[in-house]
Amino acid sequence: PPGRCGLGDCTPFPAYLSDNDEKPRCMPTPTESPLSTQEADYQGWVCEHRWEGIAGLVNFRKACRGLAITQTWSQNTKPAVDVGNFAFRVGDSCFAALVRGHNTQVRNNWEVLPDWRLAGLHVGLPEGRYCDLASLSTQRCWDRRSCSREVVVGSDGVIITGTVQEGDLLAIHVGARLRNASEPFICEEHNQEYMHEELGAATGCFWSATVALVLMMRLFLQAVL
């Protein structure tokens, strides 16, 4: 943790300034890689489990854990997708897609890639509006009616709308389909289900999401290199 440490004496700074603080003093979700100079020099709490997408990817990992990879999409598959794009389906209920990023500080053989518009891709998932879990900042009191990034799948299993941004990923599963706006919703601050999800992300399941990301990237590199 950040603080004044040295000569055997360490006084870490608390994540919260006081008990009345609504938000902790944490590093915001990075928006570029490598980090900007300001972010790289940051000396406060990092709090990765609070970053955008982490809680959602823990949800994805739990829902899809143990299922076999049933299909992949890359430049070398049939049907093929553009170079730098990779996707896979897990079982018949989970789907993830990635677009390779561009590091301006490292020489490479590609330029900045465009966003991947998924419309027309047959993923074989049930019909519905899905939330891209990688776009969720938290699941706490999430009403499942709206999402920062949505994916719509038609009755034929083909994506109607959905986009993966350059250098980013998208993750959906059938359990994260969005509800009808007319369905009643009450946010219960002490709801055990969401508290368990958030606590899990904060106390260890964050690393499960990290492992999932590493697996995605490993499959991606195997497909494009």
Short mmCIF file of C-alpha atoms in Angstrom, two decimals:
data_model
loop_
_atom_site.label_atom_id
_atom_site.label_comp_id
_atom_site.label_asym_id
_atom_site.label_seq_id
_atom_site.Cartn_x
_atom_site.Cartn_y
_atom_site.Cartn_z
CA PRO A 1 0.00 0.00 0.00
CA PRO A 2 1.13 3.62 -0.48
CA GLY A 3 2.55 5.47 2.48
CA ARG A 4 5.77 6.45 4.20
CA CYS A 5 7.90 3.36 4.66
CA GLY A 6 11.56 2.97 5.49
CA LEU A 7 14.07 2.16 8.24
CA GLY A 8 11.75 -0.52 9.60
CA ASP A 9 8.86 1.87 10.13
CA CYS A 10 5.86 1.88 7.80
CA THR A 11 2.76 4.04 7.98
CA PRO A 12 0.52 3.16 5.03
CA PHE A 13 -2.06 5.67 3.86
CA PRO A 14 -5.68 4.49 4.19
CA ALA A 15 -7.76 3.92 1.07
CA TYR A 16 -10.45 6.15 2.58
CA LEU A 17 -9.76 9.59 4.02
CA SER A 18 -12.57 9.12 6.56
CA ASP A 19 -15.50 6.84 7.30
CA ASN A 20 -17.78 9.28 5.47
CA ASP A 21 -15.97 9.09 2.13
CA GLU A 22 -18.15 7.70 -0.64
CA LYS A 23 -15.24 6.73 -2.88
CA PRO A 24 -11.77 5.49 -1.95
CA ARG A 25 -8.57 7.12 -3.12
CA CYS A 26 -7.89 4.65 -5.90
CA MET A 27 -6.22 4.82 -9.29
CA PRO A 28 -8.85 5.23 -12.01
CA THR A 29 -9.18 2.61 -14.74
CA PRO A 30 -6.29 3.06 -17.22
CA THR A 31 -7.40 4.10 -20.69
CA GLU A 32 -4.19 3.49 -22.62
CA SER A 33 -1.18 1.19 -22.70
CA PRO A 34 1.55 1.85 -21.84
CA LEU A 35 0.40 4.07 -18.99
CA SER A 36 0.65 7.83 -19.32
CA THR A 37 3.43 9.52 -17.36
CA GLN A 38 0.90 10.76 -14.81
CA GLU A 39 -0.53 7.27 -14.27
CA ALA A 40 2.91 5.64 -14.19
CA ASP A 41 4.00 8.06 -11.45
CA TYR A 42 0.86 7.47 -9.38
CA GLN A 43 1.73 6.69 -5.75
CA GLY A 44 -1.71 5.98 -4.28
CA TRP A 45 -3.81 2.87 -3.94
CA VAL A 46 -4.27 0.99 -7.21
CA CYS A 47 -7.41 -1.05 -6.33
CA GLU A 48 -7.49 -3.14 -9.53
CA HIS A 49 -10.65 -4.87 -8.36
CA ARG A 50 -12.49 -1.55 -8.74
CA TRP A 51 -11.38 -1.01 -12.33
CA GLU A 52 -14.00 -1.01 -15.06
CA GLY A 53 -14.69 -4.53 -16.29
CA ILE A 54 -13.06 -6.50 -13.48
CA ALA A 55 -16.27 -7.36 -11.60
CA GLY A 56 -17.98 -8.21 -14.89
CA LEU A 57 -15.14 -10.48 -16.00
CA VAL A 58 -15.28 -12.30 -12.67
CA ASN A 59 -18.97 -12.86 -13.47
CA PHE A 60 -18.01 -14.15 -16.94
CA ARG A 61 -15.38 -16.50 -15.54
CA LYS A 62 -17.77 -17.98 -12.99
CA ALA A 63 -20.51 -18.50 -15.58
CA CYS A 64 -18.22 -20.09 -18.19
CA ARG A 65 -15.75 -21.96 -16.00
CA GLY A 66 -15.22 -25.57 -17.03
CA LEU A 67 -16.96 -25.27 -20.40
CA ALA A 68 -15.12 -26.37 -23.52
CA ILE A 69 -14.16 -23.94 -26.28
CA THR A 70 -16.54 -24.86 -29.09
CA GLN A 71 -15.52 -22.37 -31.79
CA THR A 72 -12.86 -19.77 -32.53
CA TRP A 73 -12.62 -16.95 -35.04
CA SER A 74 -9.32 -15.59 -36.36
CA GLN A 75 -7.61 -14.77 -39.64
CA ASN A 76 -6.84 -18.48 -40.04
CA THR A 77 -10.30 -19.94 -39.41
CA LYS A 78 -13.32 -20.48 -41.62
CA PRO A 79 -15.09 -18.14 -41.57
CA ALA A 80 -12.09 -15.85 -41.21
CA VAL A 81 -12.04 -12.43 -39.56
CA ASP A 82 -9.69 -9.50 -40.06
CA VAL A 83 -6.08 -9.65 -38.90
CA GLY A 84 -5.77 -8.60 -35.28
CA ASN A 85 -9.27 -9.80 -34.37
CA PHE A 86 -9.94 -12.94 -32.36
CA ALA A 87 -13.04 -14.43 -30.76
CA PHE A 88 -14.16 -17.67 -29.17
CA ARG A 89 -17.33 -19.33 -27.93
CA VAL A 90 -17.35 -21.40 -24.75
CA GLY A 91 -20.03 -24.07 -24.65
CA ASP A 92 -23.22 -22.72 -26.17
CA SER A 93 -23.70 -19.85 -23.75
CA CYS A 94 -20.51 -17.73 -23.60
CA PHE A 95 -18.72 -15.57 -26.17
CA ALA A 96 -15.68 -13.30 -26.01
CA ALA A 97 -13.90 -11.18 -28.63
CA LEU A 98 -10.71 -9.11 -28.70
CA VAL A 99 -9.03 -6.55 -30.92
CA ARG A 100 -5.25 -6.26 -30.75
CA GLY A 101 -4.00 -2.96 -29.36
CA HIS A 102 -1.28 -0.63 -30.64
CA ASN A 103 1.68 0.27 -28.44
CA THR A 104 3.11 3.60 -29.61
CA GLN A 105 6.37 3.03 -27.73
CA VAL A 106 7.21 -0.35 -29.27
CA ARG A 107 8.00 -0.92 -32.94
CA ASN A 108 5.55 -3.33 -34.55
CA ASN A 109 4.30 -4.41 -37.96
CA TRP A 110 0.78 -3.06 -37.71
CA GLU A 111 -0.94 0.26 -37.35
CA VAL A 112 -3.86 1.16 -35.13
CA LEU A 113 -6.66 -1.28 -35.93
CA PRO A 114 -10.26 -0.20 -36.41
CA ASP A 115 -13.00 -1.19 -34.00
CA TRP A 116 -14.49 -4.59 -34.80
CA ARG A 117 -18.17 -4.34 -35.69
CA LEU A 118 -19.59 -7.78 -34.94
CA ALA A 119 -22.85 -7.44 -36.91
CA GLY A 120 -23.34 -10.52 -39.10
CA LEU A 121 -21.15 -12.85 -37.03
CA HIS A 122 -22.92 -16.11 -36.24
CA VAL A 123 -22.11 -16.87 -32.59
CA GLY A 124 -24.90 -19.37 -31.90
CA LEU A 125 -26.08 -17.80 -28.64
CA PRO A 126 -29.78 -17.50 -27.76
CA GLU A 127 -31.67 -14.41 -28.87
CA GLY A 128 -31.56 -11.35 -26.65
CA ARG A 129 -29.88 -8.16 -25.52
CA TYR A 130 -26.59 -8.91 -23.79
CA CYS A 131 -24.44 -6.73 -21.58
CA ASP A 132 -20.77 -6.60 -22.47
CA LEU A 133 -19.48 -7.47 -18.99
CA ALA A 134 -16.09 -5.93 -19.77
CA SER A 135 -17.80 -2.52 -19.74
CA LEU A 136 -19.31 -2.79 -16.25
CA SER A 137 -17.75 -0.68 -13.52
CA THR A 138 -19.64 -2.58 -10.80
CA GLN A 139 -22.44 -5.08 -10.37
CA ARG A 140 -23.68 -3.39 -7.21
CA CYS A 141 -27.35 -2.52 -7.67
CA TRP A 142 -27.08 -3.20 -11.40
CA ASP A 143 -30.68 -3.42 -12.62
CA ARG A 144 -29.78 -5.47 -15.75
CA ARG A 145 -31.85 -3.10 -17.87
CA SER A 146 -29.03 -1.14 -19.45
CA CYS A 147 -25.31 -1.47 -20.02
CA SER A 148 -22.48 0.75 -21.23
CA ARG A 149 -21.94 -1.55 -24.20
CA GLU A 150 -24.68 -3.85 -25.44
CA VAL A 151 -24.70 -6.76 -27.88
CA VAL A 152 -27.93 -7.80 -29.60
CA VAL A 153 -28.23 -11.37 -30.90
CA GLY A 154 -31.03 -12.36 -33.26
CA SER A 155 -33.21 -15.47 -33.22
CA ASP A 156 -30.83 -17.12 -35.70
CA GLY A 157 -27.82 -16.71 -33.40
CA VAL A 158 -26.33 -13.92 -35.51
CA ILE A 159 -25.16 -10.70 -33.87
CA ILE A 160 -27.26 -7.72 -34.96
CA THR A 161 -25.33 -5.00 -33.14
CA GLY A 162 -22.14 -5.07 -31.10
CA THR A 163 -18.65 -3.57 -31.27
CA VAL A 164 -15.23 -4.43 -29.84
CA GLN A 165 -13.07 -1.36 -29.48
CA GLU A 166 -9.44 -1.30 -30.58
CA GLY A 167 -7.19 -2.70 -27.86
CA ASP A 168 -10.17 -3.93 -25.86
CA LEU A 169 -12.28 -7.02 -25.31
CA LEU A 170 -15.94 -7.97 -25.11
CA ALA A 171 -17.45 -10.75 -23.00
CA ILE A 172 -21.08 -11.92 -22.87
CA HIS A 173 -22.99 -14.96 -21.61
CA VAL A 174 -26.64 -15.97 -21.43
CA GLY A 175 -26.88 -15.17 -17.74
CA ALA A 176 -26.06 -11.53 -18.46
CA ARG A 177 -28.92 -10.86 -20.86
CA LEU A 178 -30.68 -7.60 -20.15
CA ARG A 179 -34.16 -7.50 -18.70
CA ASN A 180 -37.25 -5.84 -20.01
CA ALA A 181 -37.56 -2.28 -18.75
CA SER A 182 -41.04 -3.02 -17.43
CA GLU A 183 -39.79 -5.63 -14.94
CA PRO A 184 -39.71 -4.25 -11.38
CA PHE A 185 -36.35 -3.72 -9.71
CA ILE A 186 -35.48 -2.84 -6.13
CA CYS A 187 -31.89 -2.12 -5.16
CA GLU A 188 -31.22 -3.80 -1.84
CA GLU A 189 -27.94 -2.58 -0.39
CA HIS A 190 -27.59 -5.75 1.65
CA ASN A 191 -28.41 -8.15 -1.14
CA GLN A 192 -26.20 -11.15 -0.46
CA GLU A 193 -25.75 -12.11 -4.11
CA TYR A 194 -24.14 -8.89 -5.30
CA MET A 195 -22.19 -8.51 -2.04
CA HIS A 196 -20.69 -11.94 -2.61
CA GLU A 197 -19.74 -11.01 -6.17
CA GLU A 198 -18.14 -7.73 -5.15
CA LEU A 199 -16.37 -9.26 -2.16
CA GLY A 200 -15.09 -12.08 -4.30
CA ALA A 201 -13.61 -9.64 -6.77
CA ALA A 202 -11.96 -7.69 -3.98
CA THR A 203 -10.53 -10.66 -2.10
CA GLY A 204 -9.21 -13.01 -4.73
CA CYS A 205 -11.50 -13.56 -7.69
CA PHE A 206 -9.83 -10.56 -9.32
CA TRP A 207 -7.03 -12.95 -10.11
CA SER A 208 -9.50 -15.37 -11.67
CA ALA A 209 -10.47 -12.60 -14.08
CA THR A 210 -6.79 -11.95 -14.72
CA VAL A 211 -6.25 -15.63 -15.51
CA ALA A 212 -9.21 -15.48 -17.90
CA LEU A 213 -7.66 -12.49 -19.64
CA VAL A 214 -4.30 -14.26 -19.89
CA LEU A 215 -6.03 -17.28 -21.44
CA MET A 216 -7.80 -15.03 -23.94
CA MET A 217 -4.53 -13.36 -24.94
CA ARG A 218 -2.70 -16.68 -25.18
CA LEU A 219 -5.32 -18.02 -27.58
CA PHE A 220 -5.20 -14.73 -29.45
CA LEU A 221 -1.43 -14.83 -29.90
CA GLN A 222 -1.52 -18.45 -30.98
CA ALA A 223 -4.03 -17.53 -33.65
CA VAL A 224 -2.33 -14.45 -35.09
CA LEU A 225 1.41 -15.11 -34.74
#
